[in-house]
GROMACS .gro file of C-alpha atoms in nm:
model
  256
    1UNK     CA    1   0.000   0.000   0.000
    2UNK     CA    2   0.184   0.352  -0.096
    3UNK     CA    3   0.170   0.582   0.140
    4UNK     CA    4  -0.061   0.861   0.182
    5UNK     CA    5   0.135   1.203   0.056
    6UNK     CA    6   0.069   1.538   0.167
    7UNK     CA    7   0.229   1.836  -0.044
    8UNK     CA    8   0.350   2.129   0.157
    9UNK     CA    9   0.416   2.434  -0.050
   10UNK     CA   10   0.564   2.761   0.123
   11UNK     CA   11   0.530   3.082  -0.079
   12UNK     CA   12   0.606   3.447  -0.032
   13UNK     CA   13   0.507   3.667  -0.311
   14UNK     CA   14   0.531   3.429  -0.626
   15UNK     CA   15   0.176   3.506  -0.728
   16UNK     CA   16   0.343   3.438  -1.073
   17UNK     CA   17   0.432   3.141  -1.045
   18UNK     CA   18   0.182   3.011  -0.832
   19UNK     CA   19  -0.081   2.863  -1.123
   20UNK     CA   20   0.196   2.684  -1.315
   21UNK     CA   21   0.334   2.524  -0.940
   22UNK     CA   22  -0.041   2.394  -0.855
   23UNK     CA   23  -0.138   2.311  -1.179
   24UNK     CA   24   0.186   2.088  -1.172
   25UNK     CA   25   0.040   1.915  -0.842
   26UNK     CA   26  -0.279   1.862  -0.979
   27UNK     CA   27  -0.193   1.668  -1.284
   28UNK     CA   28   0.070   1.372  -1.062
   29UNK     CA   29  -0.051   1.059  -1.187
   30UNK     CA   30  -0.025   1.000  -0.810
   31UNK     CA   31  -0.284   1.248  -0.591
   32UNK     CA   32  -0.158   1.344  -0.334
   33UNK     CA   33  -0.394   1.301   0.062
   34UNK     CA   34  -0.425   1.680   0.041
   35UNK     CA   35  -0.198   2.005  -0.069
   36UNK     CA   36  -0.093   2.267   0.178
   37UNK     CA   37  -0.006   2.575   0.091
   38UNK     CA   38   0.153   2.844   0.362
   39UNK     CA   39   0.116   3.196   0.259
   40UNK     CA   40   0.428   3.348   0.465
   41UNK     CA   41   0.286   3.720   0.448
   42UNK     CA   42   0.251   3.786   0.127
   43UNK     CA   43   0.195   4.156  -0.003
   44UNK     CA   44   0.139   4.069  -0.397
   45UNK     CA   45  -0.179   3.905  -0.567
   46UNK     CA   46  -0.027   3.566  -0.397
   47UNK     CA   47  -0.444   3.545  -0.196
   48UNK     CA   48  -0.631   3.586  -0.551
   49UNK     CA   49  -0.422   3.329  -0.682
   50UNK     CA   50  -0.524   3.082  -0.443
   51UNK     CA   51  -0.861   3.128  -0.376
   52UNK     CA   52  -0.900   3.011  -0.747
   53UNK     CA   53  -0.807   2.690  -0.599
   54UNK     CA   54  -1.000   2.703  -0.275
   55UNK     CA   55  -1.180   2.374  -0.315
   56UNK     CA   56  -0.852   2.165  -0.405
   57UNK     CA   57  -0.581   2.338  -0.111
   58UNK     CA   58  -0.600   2.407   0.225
   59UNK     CA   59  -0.413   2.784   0.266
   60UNK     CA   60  -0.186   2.874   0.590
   61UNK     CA   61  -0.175   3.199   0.667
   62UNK     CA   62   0.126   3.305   0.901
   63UNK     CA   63   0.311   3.697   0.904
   64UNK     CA   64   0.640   3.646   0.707
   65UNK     CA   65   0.880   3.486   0.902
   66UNK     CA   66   1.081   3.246   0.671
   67UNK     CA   67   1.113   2.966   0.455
   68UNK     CA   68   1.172   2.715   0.708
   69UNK     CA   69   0.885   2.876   0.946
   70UNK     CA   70   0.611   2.808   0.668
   71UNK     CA   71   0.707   2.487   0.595
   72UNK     CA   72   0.676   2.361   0.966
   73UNK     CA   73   0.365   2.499   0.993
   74UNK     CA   74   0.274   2.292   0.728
   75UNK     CA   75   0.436   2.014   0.863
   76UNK     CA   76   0.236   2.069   1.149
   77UNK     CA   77  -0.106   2.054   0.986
   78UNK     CA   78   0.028   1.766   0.757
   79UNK     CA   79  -0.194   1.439   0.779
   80UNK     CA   80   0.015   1.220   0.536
   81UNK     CA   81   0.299   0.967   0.586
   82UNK     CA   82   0.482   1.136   0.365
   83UNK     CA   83   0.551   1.490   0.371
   84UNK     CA   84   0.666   1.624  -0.002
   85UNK     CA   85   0.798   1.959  -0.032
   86UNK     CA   86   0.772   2.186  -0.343
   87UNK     CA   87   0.849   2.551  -0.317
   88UNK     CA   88   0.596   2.800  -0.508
   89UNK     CA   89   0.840   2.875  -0.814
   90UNK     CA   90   0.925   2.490  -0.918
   91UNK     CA   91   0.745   2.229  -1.131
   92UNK     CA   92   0.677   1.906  -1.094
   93UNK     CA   93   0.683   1.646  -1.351
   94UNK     CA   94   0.357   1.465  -1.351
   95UNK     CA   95   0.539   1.127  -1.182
   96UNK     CA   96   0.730   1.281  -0.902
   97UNK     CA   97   0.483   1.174  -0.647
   98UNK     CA   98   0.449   0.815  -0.761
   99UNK     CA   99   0.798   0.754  -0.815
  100UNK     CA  100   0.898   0.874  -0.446
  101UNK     CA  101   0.603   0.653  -0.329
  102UNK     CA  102   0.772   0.352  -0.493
  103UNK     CA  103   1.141   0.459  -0.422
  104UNK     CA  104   1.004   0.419  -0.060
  105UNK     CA  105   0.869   0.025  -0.118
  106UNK     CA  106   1.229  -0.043  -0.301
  107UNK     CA  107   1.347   0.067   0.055
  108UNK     CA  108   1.170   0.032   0.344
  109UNK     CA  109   1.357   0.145   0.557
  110UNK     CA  110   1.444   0.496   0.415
  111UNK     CA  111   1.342   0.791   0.590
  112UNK     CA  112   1.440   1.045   0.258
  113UNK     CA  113   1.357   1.032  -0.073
  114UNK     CA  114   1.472   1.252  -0.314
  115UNK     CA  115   1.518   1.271  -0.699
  116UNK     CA  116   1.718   1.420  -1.002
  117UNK     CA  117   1.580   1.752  -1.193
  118UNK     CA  118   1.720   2.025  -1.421
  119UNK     CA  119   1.780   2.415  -1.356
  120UNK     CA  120   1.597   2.673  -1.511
  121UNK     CA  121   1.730   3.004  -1.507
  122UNK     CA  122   1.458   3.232  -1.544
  123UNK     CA  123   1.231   2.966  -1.671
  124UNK     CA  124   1.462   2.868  -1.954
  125UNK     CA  125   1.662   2.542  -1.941
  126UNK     CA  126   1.978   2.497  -2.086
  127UNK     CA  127   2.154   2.223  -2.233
  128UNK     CA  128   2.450   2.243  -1.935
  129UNK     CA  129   2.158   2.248  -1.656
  130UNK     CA  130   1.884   1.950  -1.844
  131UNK     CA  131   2.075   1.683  -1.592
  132UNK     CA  132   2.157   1.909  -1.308
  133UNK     CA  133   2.117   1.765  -0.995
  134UNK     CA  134   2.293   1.418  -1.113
  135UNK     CA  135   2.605   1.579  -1.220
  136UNK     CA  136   2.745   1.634  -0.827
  137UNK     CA  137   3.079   1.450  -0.816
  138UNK     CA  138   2.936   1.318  -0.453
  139UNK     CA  139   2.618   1.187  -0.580
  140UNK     CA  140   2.721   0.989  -0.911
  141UNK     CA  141   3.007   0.831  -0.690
  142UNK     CA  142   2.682   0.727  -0.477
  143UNK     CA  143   2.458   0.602  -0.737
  144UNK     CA  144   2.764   0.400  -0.896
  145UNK     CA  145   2.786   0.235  -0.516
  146UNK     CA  146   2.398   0.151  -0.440
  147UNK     CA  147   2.201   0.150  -0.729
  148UNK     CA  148   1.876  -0.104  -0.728
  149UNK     CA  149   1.658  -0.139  -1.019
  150UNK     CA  150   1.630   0.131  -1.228
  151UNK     CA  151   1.625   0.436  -1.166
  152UNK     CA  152   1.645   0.393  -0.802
  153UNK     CA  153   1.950   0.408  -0.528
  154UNK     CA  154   1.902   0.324  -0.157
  155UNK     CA  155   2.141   0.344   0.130
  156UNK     CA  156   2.321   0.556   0.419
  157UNK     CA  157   2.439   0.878   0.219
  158UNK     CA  158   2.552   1.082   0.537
  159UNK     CA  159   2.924   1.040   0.475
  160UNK     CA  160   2.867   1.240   0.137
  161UNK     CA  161   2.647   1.490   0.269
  162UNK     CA  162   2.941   1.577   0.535
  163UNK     CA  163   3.093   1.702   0.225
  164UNK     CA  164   2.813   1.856   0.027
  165UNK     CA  165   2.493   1.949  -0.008
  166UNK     CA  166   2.384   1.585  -0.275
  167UNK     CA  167   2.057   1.639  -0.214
  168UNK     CA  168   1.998   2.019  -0.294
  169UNK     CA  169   1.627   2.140  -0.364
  170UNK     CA  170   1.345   2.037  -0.095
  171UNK     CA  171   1.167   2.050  -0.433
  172UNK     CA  172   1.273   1.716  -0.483
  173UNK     CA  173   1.268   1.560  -0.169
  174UNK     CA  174   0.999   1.367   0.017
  175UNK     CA  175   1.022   1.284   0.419
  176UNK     CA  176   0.827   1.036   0.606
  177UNK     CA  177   0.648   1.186   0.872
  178UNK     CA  178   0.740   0.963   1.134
  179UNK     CA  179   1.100   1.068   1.076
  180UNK     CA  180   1.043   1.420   1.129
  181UNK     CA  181   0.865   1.357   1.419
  182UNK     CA  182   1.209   1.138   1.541
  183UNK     CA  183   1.467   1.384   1.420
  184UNK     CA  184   1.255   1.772   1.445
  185UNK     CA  185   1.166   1.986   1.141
  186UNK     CA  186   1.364   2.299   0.987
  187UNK     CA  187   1.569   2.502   1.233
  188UNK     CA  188   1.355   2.885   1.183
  189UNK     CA  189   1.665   3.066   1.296
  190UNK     CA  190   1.829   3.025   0.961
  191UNK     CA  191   1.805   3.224   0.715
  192UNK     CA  192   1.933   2.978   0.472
  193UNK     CA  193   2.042   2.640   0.422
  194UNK     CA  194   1.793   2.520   0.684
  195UNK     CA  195   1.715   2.264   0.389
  196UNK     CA  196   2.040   2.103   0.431
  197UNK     CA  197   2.080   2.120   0.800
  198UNK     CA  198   1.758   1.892   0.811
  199UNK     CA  199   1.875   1.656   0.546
  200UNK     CA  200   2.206   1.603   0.744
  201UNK     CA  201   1.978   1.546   1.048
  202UNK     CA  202   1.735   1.301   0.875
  203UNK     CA  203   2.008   1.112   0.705
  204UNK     CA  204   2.246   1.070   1.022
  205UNK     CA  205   1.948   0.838   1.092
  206UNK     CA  206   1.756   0.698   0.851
  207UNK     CA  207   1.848   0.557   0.478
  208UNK     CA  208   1.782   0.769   0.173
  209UNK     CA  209   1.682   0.691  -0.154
  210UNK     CA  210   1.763   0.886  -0.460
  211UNK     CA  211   1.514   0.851  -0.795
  212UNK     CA  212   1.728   0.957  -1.111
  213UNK     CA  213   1.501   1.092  -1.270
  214UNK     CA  214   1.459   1.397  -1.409
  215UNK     CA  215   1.138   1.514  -1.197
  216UNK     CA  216   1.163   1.891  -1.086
  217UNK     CA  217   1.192   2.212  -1.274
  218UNK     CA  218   1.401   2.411  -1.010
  219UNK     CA  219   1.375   2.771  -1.124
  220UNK     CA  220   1.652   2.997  -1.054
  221UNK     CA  221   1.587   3.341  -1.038
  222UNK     CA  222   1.777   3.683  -0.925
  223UNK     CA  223   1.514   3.823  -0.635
  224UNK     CA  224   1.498   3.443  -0.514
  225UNK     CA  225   1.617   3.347  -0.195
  226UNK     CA  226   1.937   3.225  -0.362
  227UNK     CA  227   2.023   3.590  -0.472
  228UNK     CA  228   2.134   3.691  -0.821
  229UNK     CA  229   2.418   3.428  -1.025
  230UNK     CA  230   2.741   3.604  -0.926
  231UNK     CA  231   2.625   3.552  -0.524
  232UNK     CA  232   2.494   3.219  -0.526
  233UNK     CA  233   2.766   2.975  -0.508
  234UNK     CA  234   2.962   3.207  -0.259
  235UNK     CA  235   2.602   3.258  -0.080
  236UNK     CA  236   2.569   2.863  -0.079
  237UNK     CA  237   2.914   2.742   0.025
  238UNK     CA  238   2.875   3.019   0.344
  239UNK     CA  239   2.538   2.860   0.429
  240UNK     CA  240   2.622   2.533   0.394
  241UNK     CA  241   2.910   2.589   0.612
  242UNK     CA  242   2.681   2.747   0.854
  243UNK     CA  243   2.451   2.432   0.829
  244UNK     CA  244   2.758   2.208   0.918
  245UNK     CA  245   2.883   2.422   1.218
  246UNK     CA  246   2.499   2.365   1.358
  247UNK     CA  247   2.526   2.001   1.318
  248UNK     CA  248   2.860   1.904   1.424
  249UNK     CA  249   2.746   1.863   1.816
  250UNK     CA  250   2.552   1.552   1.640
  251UNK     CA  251   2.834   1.410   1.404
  252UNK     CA  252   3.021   1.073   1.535
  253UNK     CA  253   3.371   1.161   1.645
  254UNK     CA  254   3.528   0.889   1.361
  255UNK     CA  255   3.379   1.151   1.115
  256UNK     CA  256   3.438   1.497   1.279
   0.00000   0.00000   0.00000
């Protein structure tokens, strides 16, 4: 039996992008227990857009405190097994949600599941970015060591997030309730890479499985939270470090 999913989608002002984000839910050839969206205090047409929808979502309304803030709340009013995460400016591909329900059968004891995806800067996708998330150094050397059947991997992949970030997008990833209840949701008092800090939690403990796959249309754009392209590998590799320094306290002395 797959397990019942419930999409939580935090949004601040992407009114924009909104439509082509729910419209992406809506047609998973896996529907989902319910879709929960948490309006972080938005000042643009971000309401309008969503009371189009108000017999499909349940809206959150919180003032804007943060990424990580909106997405526990949704956690919070969650009902599913599995919580999957898509921010308001990505796109799912119609079989994101019933490939993470299977990459969770292959693997039954996995707490994570995430999957492969492509960049799109300002909405356009380029040739270099079709097979982004794949390309990490970290992850292929991963895949190569626990692939299944196709296209899934399974196994322990905390080692390789001590050294980076091989999971990247909450887009793309999909937790099991019950492990967020073990390990805690996203730590509010960052600003950024609050994503990662709760991966490295998560995965300390529980298996992961990776779905390669291209599933997720991450857009990348300059007033997003990543900040324009010259700042956001600079941005990233400060955060991440940041994540790291929060989690050492929890990291196994062989590894420190």
């Amino acid at each position: 039996m797959p397990p019942t999913i419930s999409v939580v989608i935090p949004t601040y002002n992407c009114g924009r992008y909104l439509k082509e984000t729910l419209e992406s839910v809506f047609a998973q050839t896996h529907s989902p227990l319910e879709v929960l969206v948490v309006d972080d205090g938005s000042t643009d047409d971000t309401p309008a857009v969503l009371a189009a929808y108000r017999d499909r979502i349940i809206v959150l309304r919180q003032p804007n405190r943060g990424a990580a803030a909106a997405r526990n709340l949704g956690i919070r009013h969650a009902r599913g097994e599995l919580i999957a995460f898509l921010d308001a400016d990505d796109v799912w591909q119609p079989q994101m949600l019933e490939l993470q329900a299977r990459a969770l059968a292959v693997d039954p004891a996995a707490g994570l599941v995430f999957t492969n995806g492509t960049s799109a800067f300002n909405g356009v996708v380029t040739p270099a970015e079709s097979n982004y998330f794949a390309k990490q150094a970290e992850l292929q050397a991963w895949i190569r060591q626990h692939a299944r059947t196709v296209p899934f991997s399974s196994g322990w992949i905390y080692r390789e997030l001590l050294s980076k970030n091989c999971i990247g997008s909450p887009s793309s990833v999909g937790i099991r309730r019950a492990c967020l209840d073990a390990v805690g949701a996203f730590d509010e008092t960052m600003a950024l890479a609050e994503d990662y800090e709760l991966w490295l939690r998560v995965c300390r403990a529980y298996r992961a499985v990776f779905v390669n796959q291209v599933l997720l249309v991450y857009r990348v754009r300059p007033e997003g939270l990543s900040g324009p392209p010259a700042l956001r590998l600079p941005m990233s590799r400060m955060a991440g470090a940041g994540a790291l320094e929060r989690h050492l306290p929890l990291v196994p002395g062989a590894l420190k």
